[in-house]
Amino acid sequence: MDKMQNLSKNQQIIFDLIDKSSEPMKAYSILHNVQKKGIKAPLQVYRALDKLVEIGKIHKIESRNAFIACHNSSCQVSKATAFSICEICKKVTEISSASLSKYLTNFKDKDGMKYSKYNLEFFGLCKKCR
Amino acid sequence: MDKMQNLSKNQQIIFDLIDKSSEPMKAYSILHNVQKKGIKAPLQVYRALDKLVEIGKIHKIESRNAFIACHNSSCQVSKATAFSICEICKKVTEISSASLSKYLTNFKDKDGMKYSKYNLEFFGLCKKCR
DNA sequence: TTACATAGTGTTATAATATAACAATTTAAA
DNA sequence: TTTAAATTGTTATATTATAACACTATGTAA
């Protein structure tokens, strides 16, 4: 199951909305925005979100309970994500740094354990808000 | 405001509970456990949790909406956290790696921005579950 | 084509997580 | 000791997310 598959009707509607948004969107905000397209219930939104996250088209910003389209074209699946979050304007940007992802993918803990997945959220002030 | 300050009554009750727990605790589970001590309402729990997070005595595991006591005695404030999370048994461990924290603290994004705070959650299988 | 499995949809109800607003009390400093 | 800041108690409500069930569409293998 990869990014190239066709999305279902609800998945496409919801992905298009998130993809057009300049900021992460919350589930109920998505719901309000797609009610005119016939998506009436929270569960319809959450199901589409779950699938979109699973196939890596969107990511969840855990600290915000919000969803953002993936802008890292090289990642087929959503398993190694990093974001910067501005604490003033709340702008969220996906970080795609080869050296960062290499460092984290190869990171071993005390017991020598490596981890296949990670999510990293950086907080600070963006350029505009400094 | 640092870790050494005295905690208030509710803060102490709730910290003790989380600190004794072998796994991250959720807010309403905490509530159920402290009702016999006179803490009756969600807000009383959330207020104590907010404060404990602020002063670095506990951390929130964002991907789980759960709270864990800080086991990294060197961190006075909760601003740079890293955890490993087992996807089977759900065990969460705080990672205290000087090289990891150094790498992330010094990480600069494309624009040269550095970030004062971060939260990193690794997912994989722990030793027991492999 | 038929049948069969898998994925997706629609719907109602409800669970789980978190905050608003207001009044009272305690604590710690000036 | 009086004043400011932090904490508490309380009710109500907002926000985020899932359970359960019935039905429909889609792809695939016989």
mmCIF file of C-alpha atoms (C1' of nucleotides) in Angstrom:
data_model
loop_
_atom_site.group_PDB
_atom_site.id
_atom_site.type_symbol
_atom_site.label_atom_id
_atom_site.label_comp_id
_atom_site.label_asym_id
_atom_site.label_seq_id
_atom_site.Cartn_x
_atom_site.Cartn_y
_atom_site.Cartn_z
ATOM 1 C CA MET A 1 0.000 0.000 0.000
ATOM 2 C CA ASP A 2 1.866 3.076 -1.123
ATOM 3 C CA LYS A 3 1.352 6.725 -1.820
ATOM 4 C CA MET A 4 0.515 6.169 -5.448
ATOM 5 C CA GLN A 5 -2.668 4.232 -4.844
ATOM 6 C CA ASN A 6 -5.945 5.853 -5.618
ATOM 7 C CA LEU A 7 -7.681 7.384 -2.705
ATOM 8 C CA SER A 8 -11.310 6.698 -1.973
ATOM 9 C CA LYS A 9 -13.853 9.482 -2.284
ATOM 10 C CA ASN A 10 -13.759 10.580 1.341
ATOM 11 C CA GLN A 11 -10.004 10.156 1.575
ATOM 12 C CA GLN A 12 -9.514 12.352 -1.498
ATOM 13 C CA ILE A 13 -11.847 15.085 -0.253
ATOM 14 C CA ILE A 14 -10.106 15.198 3.104
ATOM 15 C CA PHE A 15 -6.614 14.966 1.707
ATOM 16 C CA ASP A 16 -7.298 17.809 -0.736
ATOM 17 C CA LEU A 17 -8.499 20.002 2.095
ATOM 18 C CA ILE A 18 -5.483 19.318 4.303
ATOM 19 C CA ASP A 19 -3.103 19.659 1.387
ATOM 20 C CA LYS A 20 -4.453 23.096 0.498
ATOM 21 C CA SER A 21 -4.301 24.305 4.091
ATOM 22 C CA SER A 22 -1.357 26.439 5.112
ATOM 23 C CA GLU A 23 -1.517 25.091 8.627
ATOM 24 C CA PRO A 24 -2.240 21.786 10.368
ATOM 25 C CA MET A 25 -5.946 21.051 10.551
ATOM 26 C CA LYS A 26 -7.875 19.545 13.411
ATOM 27 C CA ALA A 27 -10.373 16.766 12.884
ATOM 28 C CA TYR A 28 -13.499 18.732 13.723
ATOM 29 C CA SER A 29 -12.346 21.690 11.686
ATOM 30 C CA ILE A 30 -11.955 19.296 8.777
ATOM 31 C CA LEU A 31 -15.430 17.978 9.487
ATOM 32 C CA HIS A 32 -16.961 21.460 9.338
ATOM 33 C CA ASN A 33 -15.191 22.097 6.059
ATOM 34 C CA VAL A 34 -16.383 18.954 4.327
ATOM 35 C CA GLN A 35 -19.973 18.840 5.477
ATOM 36 C CA LYS A 36 -21.048 20.534 2.280
ATOM 37 C CA LYS A 37 -19.457 17.622 0.426
ATOM 38 C CA GLY A 38 -21.591 15.106 2.255
ATOM 39 C CA ILE A 39 -19.241 14.014 5.003
ATOM 40 C CA LYS A 40 -21.405 14.430 8.055
ATOM 41 C CA ALA A 41 -19.957 12.428 10.919
ATOM 42 C CA PRO A 42 -16.703 12.528 12.892
ATOM 43 C CA LEU A 43 -16.084 8.868 12.227
ATOM 44 C CA GLN A 44 -16.008 9.430 8.503
ATOM 45 C CA VAL A 45 -13.275 11.991 9.041
ATOM 46 C CA TYR A 46 -11.277 9.897 11.481
ATOM 47 C CA ARG A 47 -11.397 6.870 9.233
ATOM 48 C CA ALA A 48 -10.030 8.827 6.317
ATOM 49 C CA LEU A 49 -7.384 10.424 8.533
ATOM 50 C CA ASP A 50 -6.282 7.039 9.858
ATOM 51 C CA LYS A 51 -5.842 5.724 6.351
ATOM 52 C CA LEU A 52 -4.050 8.824 5.097
ATOM 53 C CA VAL A 53 -1.641 8.647 8.041
ATOM 54 C CA GLU A 54 -1.106 4.934 7.443
ATOM 55 C CA ILE A 55 -0.105 5.433 3.829
ATOM 56 C CA GLY A 56 1.997 8.487 4.625
ATOM 57 C CA LYS A 57 0.001 11.139 2.754
ATOM 58 C CA ILE A 58 -0.464 13.111 5.959
ATOM 59 C CA HIS A 59 1.155 13.238 9.370
ATOM 60 C CA LYS A 60 -0.338 13.823 12.776
ATOM 61 C CA ILE A 61 1.205 16.566 14.900
ATOM 62 C CA GLU A 62 0.799 14.797 18.220
ATOM 63 C CA SER A 63 1.319 17.794 20.439
ATOM 64 C CA ARG A 64 -1.463 19.629 18.613
ATOM 65 C CA ASN A 65 -3.876 16.885 17.633
ATOM 66 C CA ALA A 66 -3.700 18.215 14.114
ATOM 67 C CA PHE A 67 -2.909 16.900 10.662
ATOM 68 C CA ILE A 68 -0.601 18.180 7.951
ATOM 69 C CA ALA A 69 0.056 16.945 4.415
ATOM 70 C CA CYS A 70 3.384 15.230 3.892
ATOM 71 C CA HIS A 71 5.791 17.444 2.019
ATOM 72 C CA ASN A 72 8.624 15.002 2.034
ATOM 73 C CA SER A 73 8.118 13.320 -1.291
ATOM 74 C CA SER A 74 10.729 10.693 -0.628
ATOM 75 C CA CYS A 75 8.942 9.037 2.263
ATOM 76 C CA GLN A 76 6.596 6.321 1.144
ATOM 77 C CA VAL A 77 5.341 5.567 4.585
ATOM 78 C CA SER A 78 4.919 7.714 7.615
ATOM 79 C CA LYS A 79 7.427 6.319 10.027
ATOM 80 C CA ALA A 80 10.159 8.847 10.564
ATOM 81 C CA THR A 81 8.849 12.354 10.971
ATOM 82 C CA ALA A 82 10.243 15.626 12.249
ATOM 83 C CA PHE A 83 8.593 19.008 12.574
ATOM 84 C CA SER A 84 9.349 22.475 13.779
ATOM 85 C CA ILE A 85 6.571 24.263 15.612
ATOM 86 C CA CYS A 86 6.505 27.988 16.301
ATOM 87 C CA GLU A 87 5.306 28.658 19.812
ATOM 88 C CA ILE A 88 3.866 32.029 18.866
ATOM 89 C CA CYS A 89 2.257 31.766 15.441
ATOM 90 C CA LYS A 90 1.866 27.967 15.675
ATOM 91 C CA LYS A 91 3.280 27.473 12.209
ATOM 92 C CA VAL A 92 4.349 23.892 11.659
ATOM 93 C CA THR A 93 6.948 22.880 9.100
ATOM 94 C CA GLU A 94 8.026 19.400 8.170
ATOM 95 C CA ILE A 95 11.775 19.016 8.431
ATOM 96 C CA SER A 96 13.444 16.920 5.796
ATOM 97 C CA SER A 97 17.060 16.646 6.710
ATOM 98 C CA ALA A 98 18.996 13.647 5.524
ATOM 99 C CA SER A 99 21.521 13.980 8.308
ATOM 100 C CA LEU A 100 18.835 14.196 10.990
ATOM 101 C CA SER A 101 16.954 11.192 9.694
ATOM 102 C CA LYS A 102 20.180 9.268 9.341
ATOM 103 C CA TYR A 103 21.199 10.131 12.889
ATOM 104 C CA LEU A 104 17.869 9.118 14.384
ATOM 105 C CA THR A 105 17.434 5.993 12.306
ATOM 106 C CA ASN A 106 20.839 4.812 13.439
ATOM 107 C CA PHE A 107 20.433 5.908 17.027
ATOM 108 C CA LYS A 108 20.901 3.116 19.561
ATOM 109 C CA ASP A 109 19.786 3.376 23.156
ATOM 110 C CA LYS A 110 21.690 2.106 26.201
ATOM 111 C CA ASP A 111 20.678 -1.462 25.456
ATOM 112 C CA GLY A 112 21.774 -1.179 21.862
ATOM 113 C CA MET A 113 18.173 -1.062 20.669
ATOM 114 C CA LYS A 114 17.433 0.617 17.355
ATOM 115 C CA TYR A 115 14.021 1.984 16.523
ATOM 116 C CA SER A 116 12.299 1.747 13.191
ATOM 117 C CA LYS A 117 9.921 4.635 13.773
ATOM 118 C CA TYR A 118 10.112 7.991 15.435
ATOM 119 C CA ASN A 119 8.367 11.307 15.723
ATOM 120 C CA LEU A 120 10.245 14.458 16.634
ATOM 121 C CA GLU A 121 8.703 17.826 17.372
ATOM 122 C CA PHE A 122 10.927 20.870 17.800
ATOM 123 C CA PHE A 123 9.562 23.986 19.491
ATOM 124 C CA GLY A 124 10.860 27.499 19.159
ATOM 125 C CA LEU A 125 10.234 30.752 17.372
ATOM 126 C CA CYS A 126 10.052 30.911 13.617
ATOM 127 C CA LYS A 127 11.854 33.592 11.615
ATOM 128 C CA LYS A 128 8.874 35.920 11.540
ATOM 129 C CA CYS A 129 8.186 35.703 15.250
ATOM 130 C CA ARG A 130 11.709 36.166 16.558
ATOM 131 C CA MET B 1 10.630 27.573 39.874
ATOM 132 C CA ASP B 2 12.651 24.403 39.965
ATOM 133 C CA LYS B 3 12.374 20.782 40.840
ATOM 134 C CA MET B 4 13.362 21.308 44.426
ATOM 135 C CA GLN B 5 10.403 23.421 45.371
ATOM 136 C CA ASN B 6 7.787 21.993 47.613
ATOM 137 C CA LEU B 7 4.795 20.651 45.852
ATOM 138 C CA SER B 8 1.298 21.570 46.890
ATOM 139 C CA LYS B 9 -0.976 18.956 48.373
ATOM 140 C CA ASN B 10 -2.647 17.902 45.135
ATOM 141 C CA GLN B 11 0.583 18.099 43.200
ATOM 142 C CA GLN B 12 2.302 15.834 45.710
ATOM 143 C CA ILE B 13 -0.490 13.270 45.742
ATOM 144 C CA ILE B 14 -0.527 13.086 41.973
ATOM 145 C CA PHE B 15 3.227 13.081 41.574
ATOM 146 C CA ASP B 16 3.588 10.256 44.084
ATOM 147 C CA LEU B 17 1.082 8.183 42.184
ATOM 148 C CA ILE B 18 2.766 8.710 38.813
ATOM 149 C CA ASP B 19 6.207 8.181 40.291
ATOM 150 C CA LYS B 20 5.219 4.839 41.761
ATOM 151 C CA SER B 21 3.624 3.657 38.545
ATOM 152 C CA SER B 22 5.623 1.380 36.304
ATOM 153 C CA GLU B 23 3.926 2.783 33.243
ATOM 154 C CA PRO B 24 2.663 6.133 31.978
ATOM 155 C CA MET B 25 -0.668 7.087 33.536
ATOM 156 C CA LYS B 26 -3.620 8.734 31.881
ATOM 157 C CA ALA B 27 -5.413 11.642 33.472
ATOM 158 C CA TYR B 28 -8.678 9.883 34.221
ATOM 159 C CA SER B 29 -6.882 6.839 35.529
ATOM 160 C CA ILE B 30 -5.045 9.173 37.875
ATOM 161 C CA LEU B 31 -8.362 10.716 38.845
ATOM 162 C CA HIS B 32 -9.839 7.325 39.757
ATOM 163 C CA ASN B 33 -6.792 6.552 41.850
ATOM 164 C CA VAL B 34 -6.860 9.734 43.884
ATOM 165 C CA GLN B 35 -10.553 10.087 44.526
ATOM 166 C CA LYS B 36 -10.114 8.427 47.887
ATOM 167 C CA LYS B 37 -7.670 11.204 48.737
ATOM 168 C CA GLY B 38 -10.270 13.860 48.069
ATOM 169 C CA ILE B 39 -9.410 14.858 44.542
ATOM 170 C CA LYS B 40 -12.755 14.623 42.853
ATOM 171 C CA ALA B 41 -12.702 16.556 39.614
ATOM 172 C CA PRO B 42 -10.772 16.275 36.332
ATOM 173 C CA LEU B 43 -9.689 19.873 36.575
ATOM 174 C CA GLN B 44 -7.912 19.274 39.837
ATOM 175 C CA VAL B 45 -5.920 16.560 38.137
ATOM 176 C CA TYR B 46 -5.183 18.541 35.007
ATOM 177 C CA ARG B 47 -4.034 21.553 36.990
ATOM 178 C CA ALA B 48 -1.580 19.484 38.973
ATOM 179 C CA LEU B 49 -0.385 17.755 35.812
ATOM 180 C CA ASP B 50 0.168 21.085 34.063
ATOM 181 C CA LYS B 51 2.281 22.315 36.930
ATOM 182 C CA LEU B 52 4.264 19.109 37.263
ATOM 183 C CA VAL B 53 5.019 19.174 33.546
ATOM 184 C CA GLU B 54 5.994 22.841 33.769
ATOM 185 C CA ILE B 55 8.523 22.230 36.511
ATOM 186 C CA GLY B 56 9.845 19.071 34.872
ATOM 187 C CA LYS B 57 8.802 16.518 37.493
ATOM 188 C CA ILE B 58 6.773 14.630 34.915
ATOM 189 C CA HIS B 59 6.604 14.458 31.134
ATOM 190 C CA LYS B 60 3.658 14.006 28.842
ATOM 191 C CA ILE B 61 3.875 11.212 26.281
ATOM 192 C CA GLU B 62 2.062 13.030 23.511
ATOM 193 C CA SER B 63 1.328 10.043 21.342
ATOM 194 C CA ARG B 64 -0.386 8.336 24.273
ATOM 195 C CA ASN B 65 -1.920 11.197 26.233
ATOM 196 C CA ALA B 66 -0.188 9.838 29.279
ATOM 197 C CA PHE B 67 2.201 11.049 31.939
ATOM 198 C CA ILE B 68 5.430 9.604 33.290
ATOM 199 C CA ALA B 69 7.732 10.751 36.086
ATOM 200 C CA CYS B 70 11.007 12.265 34.970
ATOM 201 C CA HIS B 71 13.877 9.886 35.541
ATOM 202 C CA ASN B 72 16.524 12.136 34.166
ATOM 203 C CA SER B 73 17.733 13.815 37.310
ATOM 204 C CA SER B 74 19.882 16.282 35.445
ATOM 205 C CA CYS B 75 17.039 18.074 33.715
ATOM 206 C CA GLN B 76 15.682 20.920 35.748
ATOM 207 C CA VAL B 77 12.998 21.801 33.325
ATOM 208 C CA SER B 78 11.071 19.757 30.874
ATOM 209 C CA LYS B 79 12.210 21.039 27.539
ATOM 210 C CA ALA B 80 14.206 18.354 25.815
ATOM 211 C CA THR B 81 12.679 14.935 26.118
ATOM 212 C CA ALA B 82 13.131 11.616 24.373
ATOM 213 C CA PHE B 83 11.350 8.335 24.911
ATOM 214 C CA SER B 84 11.269 4.841 23.537
ATOM 215 C CA ILE B 85 7.862 3.222 23.248
ATOM 216 C CA CYS B 86 7.297 -0.484 22.718
ATOM 217 C CA GLU B 87 4.554 -1.038 20.185
ATOM 218 C CA ILE B 88 3.544 -4.344 21.740
ATOM 219 C CA CYS B 89 3.736 -4.023 25.519
ATOM 220 C CA LYS B 90 3.474 -0.211 25.447
ATOM 221 C CA LYS B 91 6.383 0.160 27.848
ATOM 222 C CA VAL B 92 7.770 3.680 27.778
ATOM 223 C CA THR B 93 11.320 4.515 28.801
ATOM 224 C CA GLU B 94 12.888 7.919 29.061
ATOM 225 C CA ILE B 95 16.096 8.099 27.076
ATOM 226 C CA SER B 96 18.914 10.062 28.603
ATOM 227 C CA SER B 97 21.685 10.144 26.088
ATOM 228 C CA ALA B 98 24.116 13.005 26.180
ATOM 229 C CA SER B 99 25.011 12.579 22.537
ATOM 230 C CA LEU B 100 21.376 12.542 21.441
ATOM 231 C CA SER B 101 20.492 15.642 23.419
ATOM 232 C CA LYS B 102 23.604 17.388 22.191
ATOM 233 C CA TYR B 103 22.807 16.519 18.598
ATOM 234 C CA LEU B 104 19.225 17.720 18.829
ATOM 235 C CA THR B 105 19.974 20.834 20.825
ATOM 236 C CA ASN B 106 22.508 21.855 18.208
ATOM 237 C CA PHE B 107 20.418 20.822 15.246
ATOM 238 C CA LYS B 108 19.805 23.610 12.754
ATOM 239 C CA ASP B 109 17.121 23.458 10.105
ATOM 240 C CA LYS B 110 17.421 24.650 6.521
ATOM 241 C CA ASP B 111 17.100 28.262 7.587
ATOM 242 C CA GLY B 112 19.725 27.890 10.260
ATOM 243 C CA MET B 113 17.114 27.941 12.989
ATOM 244 C CA LYS B 114 17.915 26.266 16.294
ATOM 245 C CA TYR B 115 15.212 25.074 18.667
ATOM 246 C CA SER B 116 15.268 25.354 22.405
ATOM 247 C CA LYS B 117 12.759 22.614 23.043
ATOM 248 C CA TYR B 118 11.962 19.278 21.524
ATOM 249 C CA ASN B 119 10.100 16.073 22.133
ATOM 250 C CA LEU B 120 11.152 12.834 20.489
ATOM 251 C CA GLU B 121 9.260 9.571 20.608
ATOM 252 C CA PHE B 122 10.857 6.423 19.211
ATOM 253 C CA PHE B 123 8.698 3.389 18.408
ATOM 254 C CA GLY B 124 9.833 -0.178 18.152
ATOM 255 C CA LEU B 125 9.928 -3.427 20.066
ATOM 256 C CA CYS B 126 11.512 -3.648 23.466
ATOM 257 C CA LYS B 127 13.888 -6.442 24.428
ATOM 258 C CA LYS B 128 11.181 -8.600 25.933
ATOM 259 C CA CYS B 129 8.841 -8.303 22.977
ATOM 260 C CA ARG B 130 11.301 -8.961 20.174
ATOM 261 C "C1'" DT C 1 -19.719 -13.900 -14.966
ATOM 262 C "C1'" DT C 2 -20.130 -15.198 -10.430
ATOM 263 C "C1'" DA C 3 -18.740 -15.458 -5.973
ATOM 264 C "C1'" DC C 4 -15.941 -13.965 -2.590
ATOM 265 C "C1'" DA C 5 -12.896 -11.145 0.169
ATOM 266 C "C1'" DT C 6 -11.470 -6.677 1.349
ATOM 267 C "C1'" DA C 7 -12.013 -1.952 1.819
ATOM 268 C "C1'" DG C 8 -14.926 1.812 2.288
ATOM 269 C "C1'" DT C 9 -19.336 4.171 3.684
ATOM 270 C "C1'" DG C 10 -23.227 5.904 6.632
ATOM 271 C "C1'" DT C 11 -25.282 6.325 11.037
ATOM 272 C "C1'" DT C 12 -26.270 6.657 16.012
ATOM 273 C "C1'" DA C 13 -24.520 6.629 20.258
ATOM 274 C "C1'" DT C 14 -21.011 7.152 23.546
ATOM 275 C "C1'" DA C 15 -16.255 7.179 25.485
ATOM 276 C "C1'" DA C 16 -12.128 9.662 26.546
ATOM 277 C "C1'" DT C 17 -9.541 13.841 26.946
ATOM 278 C "C1'" DA C 18 -9.406 18.634 28.287
ATOM 279 C "C1'" DT C 19 -10.814 23.498 29.423
ATOM 280 C "C1'" DA C 20 -13.973 27.713 30.850
ATOM 281 C "C1'" DA C 21 -15.655 30.381 34.409
ATOM 282 C "C1'" DC C 22 -16.255 31.691 39.000
ATOM 283 C "C1'" DA C 23 -15.667 31.774 44.032
ATOM 284 C "C1'" DA C 24 -13.026 30.670 48.009
ATOM 285 C "C1'" DT C 25 -8.712 29.612 50.473
ATOM 286 C "C1'" DT C 26 -3.861 29.098 51.331
ATOM 287 C "C1'" DT C 27 0.918 30.540 50.939
ATOM 288 C "C1'" DA C 28 4.716 33.317 50.719
ATOM 289 C "C1'" DA C 29 6.763 37.863 50.293
ATOM 290 C "C1'" DA C 30 7.002 42.819 50.852
ATOM 291 C "C1'" DT D 1 0.018 42.442 58.280
ATOM 292 C "C1'" DT D 2 -1.622 43.289 54.191
ATOM 293 C "C1'" DT D 3 -1.178 42.176 49.594
ATOM 294 C "C1'" DA D 4 -0.139 39.387 45.454
ATOM 295 C "C1'" DA D 5 0.332 34.960 43.609
ATOM 296 C "C1'" DA D 6 -0.712 30.309 43.678
ATOM 297 C "C1'" DT D 7 -3.773 26.767 44.732
ATOM 298 C "C1'" DT D 8 -8.158 24.684 45.547
ATOM 299 C "C1'" DG D 9 -13.088 23.348 44.853
ATOM 300 C "C1'" DT D 10 -17.012 23.091 41.929
ATOM 301 C "C1'" DT D 11 -20.263 22.864 37.997
ATOM 302 C "C1'" DA D 12 -20.707 22.891 33.411
ATOM 303 C "C1'" DT D 13 -19.132 22.231 28.881
ATOM 304 C "C1'" DA D 14 -15.899 21.812 24.946
ATOM 305 C "C1'" DT D 15 -12.935 18.919 22.266
ATOM 306 C "C1'" DT D 16 -11.069 14.667 20.564
ATOM 307 C "C1'" DA D 17 -11.882 9.935 19.389
ATOM 308 C "C1'" DT D 18 -14.010 5.204 19.115
ATOM 309 C "C1'" DA D 19 -17.734 1.249 19.401
ATOM 310 C "C1'" DA D 20 -21.064 -1.215 17.080
ATOM 311 C "C1'" DC D 21 -23.856 -2.389 13.321
ATOM 312 C "C1'" DA D 22 -25.711 -2.431 8.668
ATOM 313 C "C1'" DC D 23 -24.851 -1.640 4.074
ATOM 314 C "C1'" DT D 24 -22.190 -0.657 -0.512
ATOM 315 C "C1'" DA D 25 -18.412 -0.580 -3.703
ATOM 316 C "C1'" DT D 26 -14.284 -2.606 -5.639
ATOM 317 C "C1'" DG D 27 -10.998 -5.801 -7.022
ATOM 318 C "C1'" DT D 28 -9.722 -10.529 -7.984
ATOM 319 C "C1'" DA D 29 -9.704 -15.408 -8.761
ATOM 320 C "C1'" DA D 30 -12.401 -19.475 -10.209
#
